[in-house]
CSV table of C-alpha atoms and ligand atoms in Angstrom, one decimal:
chain,number,residue,atom,x,y,z
A,247,UNK,CA,1.8,49.6,98.4
A,248,UNK,CA,0.7,52.2,95.9
A,249,UNK,CA,0.6,55.9,96.6
A,250,UNK,CA,-0.8,58.0,93.9
A,251,UNK,CA,1.2,61.2,93.4
A,252,UNK,CA,-0.9,63.7,91.6
A,253,UNK,CA,1.0,66.8,91.8
A,254,UNK,CA,4.5,68.0,90.9
A,255,UNK,CA,7.1,67.9,93.6
A,256,UNK,CA,9.3,70.4,95.3
A,257,UNK,CA,7.7,73.4,93.7
A,258,UNK,CA,10.2,76.3,94.0
A,259,UNK,CA,8.8,79.4,95.5
A,260,UNK,CA,7.6,81.7,92.8
A,261,UNK,CA,8.0,84.7,95.0
A,262,UNK,CA,11.6,84.9,95.9
A,263,UNK,CA,12.5,88.4,97.3
A,264,UNK,CA,15.0,90.2,95.1
A,265,UNK,CA,18.6,89.0,95.8
A,266,UNK,CA,20.9,91.7,97.0
A,267,UNK,CA,24.6,90.9,96.9
A,268,UNK,CA,26.3,92.3,99.8
A,269,UNK,CA,29.5,92.9,98.0
A,270,UNK,CA,28.0,94.4,94.9
A,271,UNK,CA,26.6,97.6,96.3
A,272,UNK,CA,29.2,99.7,94.7
A,273,UNK,CA,29.3,97.8,91.5
A,274,UNK,CA,30.3,100.8,89.4
A,275,UNK,CA,32.7,102.3,91.8
A,276,UNK,CA,36.1,100.9,92.6
A,277,UNK,CA,36.0,99.4,96.1
A,278,UNK,CA,37.7,101.5,98.7
A,279,UNK,CA,40.5,100.1,100.8
A,280,UNK,CA,38.3,100.2,103.8
A,281,UNK,CA,35.5,98.2,102.0
A,282,UNK,CA,38.0,95.7,100.8
A,283,UNK,CA,39.6,95.0,104.2
A,284,UNK,CA,36.1,94.5,105.6
A,285,UNK,CA,35.3,91.9,103.1
A,286,UNK,CA,36.4,88.5,104.5
A,287,UNK,CA,35.5,86.7,101.2
A,288,UNK,CA,37.7,88.8,99.2
A,289,UNK,CA,40.4,88.6,101.8
A,290,UNK,CA,40.4,84.8,101.9
A,291,UNK,CA,40.4,84.6,98.0
A,292,UNK,CA,43.4,86.9,97.9
A,293,UNK,CA,45.3,85.1,100.6
A,294,UNK,CA,44.6,81.4,101.2
A,295,UNK,CA,42.8,81.2,97.9
A,296,UNK,CA,46.2,82.1,96.3
A,297,UNK,CA,44.7,84.7,93.9
A,298,UNK,CA,46.4,88.0,93.3
A,299,UNK,CA,43.5,89.4,91.3
A,300,UNK,CA,39.8,89.1,91.2
A,301,UNK,CA,38.8,89.5,87.6
A,302,UNK,CA,35.0,89.1,87.8
A,303,UNK,CA,32.1,88.8,90.3
A,304,UNK,CA,28.8,87.6,89.1
A,305,UNK,CA,25.6,86.4,90.7
A,306,UNK,CA,24.6,82.8,90.1
A,307,UNK,CA,21.0,81.6,90.2
A,308,UNK,CA,20.3,80.3,93.7
A,309,UNK,CA,17.5,79.7,96.0
A,310,UNK,CA,15.6,82.2,98.1
A,311,UNK,CA,17.5,81.6,101.3
A,312,UNK,CA,21.1,82.3,100.2
A,313,UNK,CA,22.6,84.4,97.5
A,314,UNK,CA,25.2,82.8,95.3
A,315,UNK,CA,28.1,84.5,93.6
A,316,UNK,CA,30.9,83.4,91.3
A,317,UNK,CA,34.3,84.9,91.8
A,318,UNK,CA,36.7,84.6,88.9
A,319,UNK,CA,40.4,85.1,89.7
A,320,UNK,CA,43.8,84.4,88.2
A,321,UNK,CA,43.8,81.3,90.5
A,322,UNK,CA,40.6,79.9,89.1
A,323,UNK,CA,37.0,80.5,90.1
A,324,UNK,CA,35.3,80.2,93.4
A,325,UNK,CA,31.7,79.7,94.4
A,326,UNK,CA,30.5,81.8,97.3
A,327,UNK,CA,27.1,81.6,99.1
A,328,UNK,CA,26.1,84.3,101.6
A,329,UNK,CA,23.3,84.6,104.1
A,330,UNK,CA,22.7,88.0,105.4
A,331,UNK,CA,20.6,87.0,108.4
A,332,UNK,CA,22.0,83.9,110.1
A,333,UNK,CA,25.3,83.0,111.6
A,334,UNK,CA,27.8,80.5,110.2
A,335,UNK,CA,26.4,77.4,111.8
A,336,UNK,CA,24.3,76.4,108.8
A,337,UNK,CA,27.2,76.8,106.4
A,338,UNK,CA,29.5,74.9,108.8
A,339,UNK,CA,27.1,72.0,108.7
A,340,UNK,CA,27.1,72.2,104.9
A,341,UNK,CA,30.9,72.3,104.8
A,342,UNK,CA,31.2,69.3,107.1
A,343,UNK,CA,28.7,67.4,104.9
A,344,UNK,CA,30.4,68.4,101.6
A,345,UNK,CA,33.8,67.6,103.1
A,346,UNK,CA,32.7,64.2,104.3
A,347,UNK,CA,31.4,63.4,100.8
A,348,UNK,CA,34.4,64.9,99.1
A,349,UNK,CA,36.8,62.8,101.2
A,350,UNK,CA,35.3,59.5,99.9
A,351,UNK,CA,36.7,60.3,96.5
A,352,UNK,CA,33.6,58.9,94.9
A,353,UNK,CA,30.9,61.1,93.5
A,354,UNK,CA,31.8,64.7,92.6
A,355,UNK,CA,30.9,67.4,95.1
A,356,UNK,CA,32.3,70.9,95.4
A,357,UNK,CA,35.2,71.1,97.8
A,358,UNK,CA,34.4,73.5,100.7
A,359,UNK,CA,37.2,75.9,101.5
A,360,UNK,CA,36.1,78.4,104.1
A,361,UNK,CA,33.1,79.3,106.3
A,362,UNK,CA,32.9,82.5,108.3
A,363,UNK,CA,30.9,85.5,109.6
A,364,UNK,CA,30.3,88.7,107.7
A,365,UNK,CA,31.1,91.9,109.5
A,366,UNK,CA,27.6,93.2,108.7
A,367,UNK,CA,26.0,90.1,110.3
A,368,UNK,CA,25.3,86.9,108.4
A,369,UNK,CA,27.7,84.4,107.1
A,370,UNK,CA,29.4,83.0,104.0
A,371,UNK,CA,30.8,79.8,102.6
A,372,UNK,CA,33.5,79.6,99.9
A,373,UNK,CA,33.8,76.5,97.8
A,374,UNK,CA,35.2,75.1,94.6
A,375,UNK,CA,33.4,76.4,91.5
A,376,UNK,CA,32.2,73.6,89.3
A,377,UNK,CA,31.3,74.4,85.7
A,378,UNK,CA,28.1,72.6,84.9
A,379,UNK,CA,28.0,70.9,81.6
A,380,UNK,CA,25.9,69.0,79.2
A,381,UNK,CA,22.2,68.3,79.8
A,382,UNK,CA,22.9,64.6,79.1
A,383,UNK,CA,22.1,62.9,82.3
A,384,UNK,CA,24.0,59.7,82.9
A,385,UNK,CA,21.8,57.7,85.3
A,386,UNK,CA,24.0,54.7,85.5
A,387,UNK,CA,27.1,56.9,86.4
A,388,UNK,CA,25.0,58.6,89.1
A,389,UNK,CA,23.8,55.2,90.5
A,390,UNK,CA,27.3,53.7,90.6
A,391,UNK,CA,29.0,56.8,92.1
A,392,UNK,CA,26.4,57.2,94.7
A,393,UNK,CA,26.7,53.6,95.7
A,394,UNK,CA,30.5,54.0,95.9
A,395,UNK,CA,30.0,56.9,98.3
A,396,UNK,CA,27.7,54.8,100.5
A,397,UNK,CA,30.1,51.9,100.4
A,398,UNK,CA,33.2,54.1,101.1
A,399,UNK,CA,32.1,56.0,104.2
A,400,UNK,CA,30.9,54.1,107.2
A,401,UNK,CA,30.7,55.6,110.7
A,402,UNK,CA,32.1,54.2,114.0
A,403,UNK,CA,29.8,56.4,116.0
A,404,UNK,CA,26.6,54.9,114.6
A,405,UNK,CA,23.8,56.8,113.1
A,406,UNK,CA,23.8,60.6,113.1
A,407,UNK,CA,26.2,63.3,112.2
A,408,UNK,CA,28.7,65.7,113.8
A,409,UNK,CA,26.2,68.5,113.7
A,410,UNK,CA,22.4,69.0,113.3
A,411,UNK,CA,21.5,70.4,109.9
A,412,UNK,CA,18.4,71.3,108.0
A,413,UNK,CA,16.1,69.5,105.5
A,414,UNK,CA,14.7,72.3,103.4
A,415,UNK,CA,14.4,74.8,106.2
A,416,UNK,CA,13.3,72.2,108.8
A,417,UNK,CA,15.8,71.3,111.5
A,418,UNK,CA,17.2,67.8,111.1
A,419,UNK,CA,18.4,66.2,114.3
A,420,UNK,CA,21.6,64.1,114.1
A,421,UNK,CA,22.4,63.2,117.6
A,422,UNK,CA,24.3,59.9,117.4
A,423,UNK,CA,22.4,56.7,118.2
A,424,UNK,CA,23.6,53.1,117.8
A,425,UNK,CA,20.3,51.7,116.7
A,426,UNK,CA,19.0,52.7,113.2
A,427,UNK,CA,15.3,51.8,113.9
A,428,UNK,CA,15.3,54.0,117.0
A,429,UNK,CA,17.1,56.8,115.2
A,430,UNK,CA,14.7,56.8,112.3
A,431,UNK,CA,11.7,56.5,114.6
A,432,UNK,CA,12.7,59.3,116.9
A,433,UNK,CA,14.9,61.8,115.0
A,434,UNK,CA,13.3,61.4,111.5
A,435,UNK,CA,9.6,60.4,111.8
A,436,UNK,CA,9.1,61.4,115.4
A,437,UNK,CA,10.5,64.9,114.9
A,438,UNK,CA,8.3,65.6,111.9
A,439,UNK,CA,5.2,64.2,113.5
A,440,UNK,CA,5.7,66.4,116.6
A,441,UNK,CA,6.1,69.4,114.3
A,442,UNK,CA,2.9,68.6,112.5
A,443,UNK,CA,1.1,68.4,115.8
A,444,UNK,CA,2.6,71.7,116.9
A,445,UNK,CA,2.0,73.5,113.7
A,446,UNK,CA,-1.4,72.2,112.6
A,447,UNK,CA,-2.7,70.6,115.7
A,448,UNK,CA,-2.8,67.4,113.7
A,449,UNK,CA,-3.0,64.8,116.4
A,450,UNK,CA,-4.5,62.2,114.0
A,451,UNK,CA,-1.3,61.9,111.9
A,452,UNK,CA,0.7,62.3,115.1
A,453,UNK,CA,-1.0,59.3,116.9
A,454,UNK,CA,-1.0,57.0,113.9
A,455,UNK,CA,2.6,58.0,112.9
A,456,UNK,CA,3.8,57.3,116.4
A,457,UNK,CA,2.1,54.0,116.4
A,458,UNK,CA,3.9,53.1,113.1
A,459,UNK,CA,7.2,54.4,114.5
A,460,UNK,CA,6.9,52.0,117.5
A,461,UNK,CA,6.4,49.1,115.3
A,462,UNK,CA,9.1,49.2,112.6
A,463,UNK,CA,11.1,46.2,113.6
A,464,UNK,CA,9.3,43.6,111.3
A,465,UNK,CA,10.2,45.7,108.3
A,466,UNK,CA,13.9,45.1,109.0
A,467,UNK,CA,13.7,41.4,109.4
A,468,UNK,CA,17.0,39.8,108.3
A,469,UNK,CA,18.6,43.1,107.5
A,470,UNK,CA,21.9,44.4,109.0
A,471,UNK,CA,21.8,48.2,108.7
A,472,UNK,CA,25.2,49.9,108.5
A,473,UNK,CA,25.7,53.6,109.0
A,474,UNK,CA,26.5,54.9,105.5
A,475,UNK,CA,27.2,58.5,104.6
A,476,UNK,CA,24.1,59.9,102.9
A,477,UNK,CA,23.6,63.1,101.0
A,478,UNK,CA,20.3,63.3,102.7
A,479,UNK,CA,18.3,65.5,100.3
A,480,UNK,CA,18.8,63.8,96.9
A,481,UNK,CA,16.3,65.1,94.4
A,482,UNK,CA,16.7,66.4,90.8
A,483,UNK,CA,17.3,70.0,92.0
A,484,UNK,CA,20.4,68.9,93.8
A,485,UNK,CA,21.9,66.6,91.1
A,486,UNK,CA,23.7,68.0,88.1
A,487,UNK,CA,26.6,67.1,85.8
A,488,UNK,CA,29.9,68.7,85.1
A,489,UNK,CA,31.5,69.4,81.7
A,490,UNK,CA,32.7,65.9,81.4
A,491,UNK,CA,29.3,64.4,82.1
A,492,UNK,CA,30.3,63.4,85.6
A,493,UNK,CA,27.4,63.5,88.1
A,494,UNK,CA,27.7,66.2,90.8
A,495,UNK,CA,25.6,66.4,93.9
A,496,UNK,CA,25.0,69.7,95.8
A,497,UNK,CA,23.4,71.1,98.9
A,498,UNK,CA,23.5,68.1,101.1
A,499,UNK,CA,21.8,67.4,104.4
A,500,UNK,CA,24.3,64.7,105.3
A,501,UNK,CA,24.2,62.1,108.0
A,502,UNK,CA,25.1,58.5,108.5
A,503,UNK,CA,22.1,56.3,108.0
A,504,UNK,CA,20.7,53.3,106.2
A,505,UNK,CA,21.7,53.6,102.6
A,506,UNK,CA,18.1,53.0,101.4
A,507,UNK,CA,17.0,56.2,103.2
A,508,UNK,CA,18.8,58.0,100.3
A,509,UNK,CA,15.9,57.1,98.0
A,510,UNK,CA,13.4,58.9,100.2
A,511,UNK,CA,13.2,61.8,97.7
A,512,UNK,CA,13.0,59.5,94.7
A,513,UNK,CA,9.5,60.8,93.9
A,514,UNK,CA,11.3,64.1,93.0
A,515,UNK,CA,14.5,62.6,91.6
A,516,UNK,CA,13.6,60.8,88.4
A,517,UNK,CA,15.8,57.8,89.2
A,518,UNK,CA,15.2,55.2,86.4
A,519,UNK,CA,16.0,51.6,85.8
A,520,UNK,CA,19.6,52.4,84.8
A,521,UNK,CA,20.1,54.2,88.0
A,522,UNK,CA,19.0,51.4,90.3
A,523,UNK,CA,20.8,48.7,88.2
A,524,UNK,CA,24.1,50.5,88.5
A,525,UNK,CA,23.5,51.3,92.2
A,526,UNK,CA,22.7,47.7,93.2
A,527,UNK,CA,25.8,46.3,91.3
A,528,UNK,CA,27.9,48.1,93.9
A,529,UNK,CA,25.5,48.0,96.9
A,530,UNK,CA,23.3,44.9,96.5
A,531,UNK,CA,19.7,45.3,97.5
A,532,UNK,CA,18.9,44.0,101.0
A,533,UNK,CA,15.9,41.7,101.8
A,534,UNK,CA,12.7,43.7,102.1
A,535,UNK,CA,14.0,46.7,100.2
A,536,UNK,CA,10.7,47.2,98.4
A,537,UNK,CA,8.6,47.1,101.5
A,538,UNK,CA,10.7,49.8,103.1
A,539,UNK,CA,10.6,52.2,100.2
A,540,UNK,CA,7.5,54.1,101.3
A,541,UNK,CA,8.8,54.2,104.9
A,542,UNK,CA,11.7,56.3,103.6
A,543,UNK,CA,9.6,58.6,101.5
A,544,UNK,CA,7.4,59.1,104.5
A,545,UNK,CA,10.0,61.3,106.2
A,546,UNK,CA,10.1,63.6,103.2
A,547,UNK,CA,6.4,63.7,102.7
A,548,UNK,CA,6.0,64.7,106.4
A,549,UNK,CA,8.6,67.4,105.8
A,550,UNK,CA,6.8,68.7,102.8
A,551,UNK,CA,3.6,68.7,104.7
A,552,UNK,CA,5.3,70.8,107.4
A,553,UNK,CA,6.9,73.1,104.9
A,554,UNK,CA,4.3,73.5,102.3
A,555,UNK,CA,1.0,72.6,103.9
A,556,UNK,CA,-1.8,70.2,103.6
A,557,UNK,CA,-1.4,69.2,99.9
A,558,UNK,CA,1.1,66.6,101.1
A,559,UNK,CA,-0.8,65.4,104.1
A,560,UNK,CA,-2.8,62.7,102.3
A,561,UNK,CA,0.4,61.2,100.8
A,562,UNK,CA,1.9,60.9,104.3
A,563,UNK,CA,-1.3,59.7,105.8
A,564,UNK,CA,-1.9,56.9,103.2
A,565,UNK,CA,1.6,55.6,103.7
A,566,UNK,CA,1.1,55.4,107.5
A,567,UNK,CA,-2.3,53.8,107.1
A,568,UNK,CA,-1.0,51.2,104.6
A,569,UNK,CA,1.8,50.2,107.0
A,570,UNK,CA,-0.5,50.0,110.0
A,571,UNK,CA,-2.7,47.7,108.1
A,572,UNK,CA,0.1,45.6,106.7
A,573,UNK,CA,1.8,45.3,110.2
A,574,UNK,CA,-1.6,44.8,111.8
A,575,UNK,CA,-1.0,47.3,114.6
B,66,LIG,C1,27.6,56.6,81.5
B,66,LIG,O1,28.5,56.3,82.4
B,66,LIG,C2,29.1,55.0,82.3
B,66,LIG,C3,30.1,54.8,83.4
B,66,LIG,O2,29.4,54.9,84.6
B,66,LIG,C4,29.7,54.9,81.0
B,66,LIG,O3,30.2,53.5,80.8
B,66,LIG,C5,28.7,55.2,79.9
B,66,LIG,O4,29.5,55.2,78.6
B,66,LIG,C6,28.2,56.6,80.1
B,66,LIG,N1,27.1,56.8,79.1
B,66,LIG,C7,27.0,57.9,78.4
B,66,LIG,C8,25.9,58.0,77.4
B,66,LIG,O5,27.9,58.8,78.5
B,67,LIG,C1,18.7,71.5,96.9
B,67,LIG,O1,17.5,71.2,97.5
B,67,LIG,C2,17.0,72.2,98.5
B,67,LIG,C3,15.6,71.8,99.0
B,67,LIG,O2,15.6,70.7,99.7
B,67,LIG,C4,16.9,73.6,97.9
B,67,LIG,O3,16.7,74.5,98.9
B,67,LIG,C5,18.2,74.0,97.2
B,67,LIG,O4,18.1,75.2,96.6
B,67,LIG,C6,18.6,72.9,96.2
B,67,LIG,N1,19.8,73.2,95.5
B,67,LIG,C7,19.9,73.6,94.3
B,67,LIG,C8,21.3,73.8,93.8
B,67,LIG,O5,18.9,73.8,93.6
């Protein structure tokens, strides 16, 4: 199955609104006692964070949705993201995901410390600050560490996660299910197809996509799917390296799923031969891996279609049509 990709992926928005840091309003004036006691981030850093002094606060390049700030203190640095509009549930989901990955002791992720609400509305998350390092990208280290994470964390509850989260800004449903094919058909493909029909009135992609979703079983012949902990949104923007050249993964959309689904964003991730070689040394490829590749990119193409519009529709559509032909349904 060949899908031509003729445009660059995951284009960042060129029109981010200016980022306003809620705690930097009075940058040139010393903060008043009242302001300080109203700032839960500062309070946490100066208590549970074990700092006695904050020596610097600086903005860090982030996305449009959240603003990101580095706090330097005598107890080390902290990374803080704030969202001025929405409550803590999004950051709670992120913290649960980061923590689940952190606990595996495999690939490096920032340790989450604290999530809470801002007195002015909105929410924050405080986490470990990781100094990013050299531009040298070690693909085999990334492959091996990722496979170690997939191998380390299995779930007894089946497929899903403790909370729903988001993929981009689209909701991602993680209600537990014991059957992977059902989970993927309903919570992943089905959810996006429904959204496309609601948003664009696209009943063609909906009908054909649903037909595919009802007929996935032959693609999983002789495969035992185990619920592995997935980052869920692994593309080059969410992969970096620390000062020692260790891979670090960020901004997850975690859930327990088929490990192969982790490669669904591979068209934006630049995984090379070294990556896969190292990965499969730890997590051997399962029968039929190649024929499920496009199935797992389909979810992300549908999501991009729903997020960014019709430029991605033909990619999703040709994957669906190829499978319908191949499965003869
Ligand atoms: C990449 O990481 C592997 C360990 O996973 C290591 O053996 C290798 O030396 C590293 N390569 C470079 C260029 O740092
Ligand atoms: C991770 O990817 C998401 C898009 O899926 C993006 O919103 C976020 O900004 C990325 N994180 C980083 C650190 O670039």
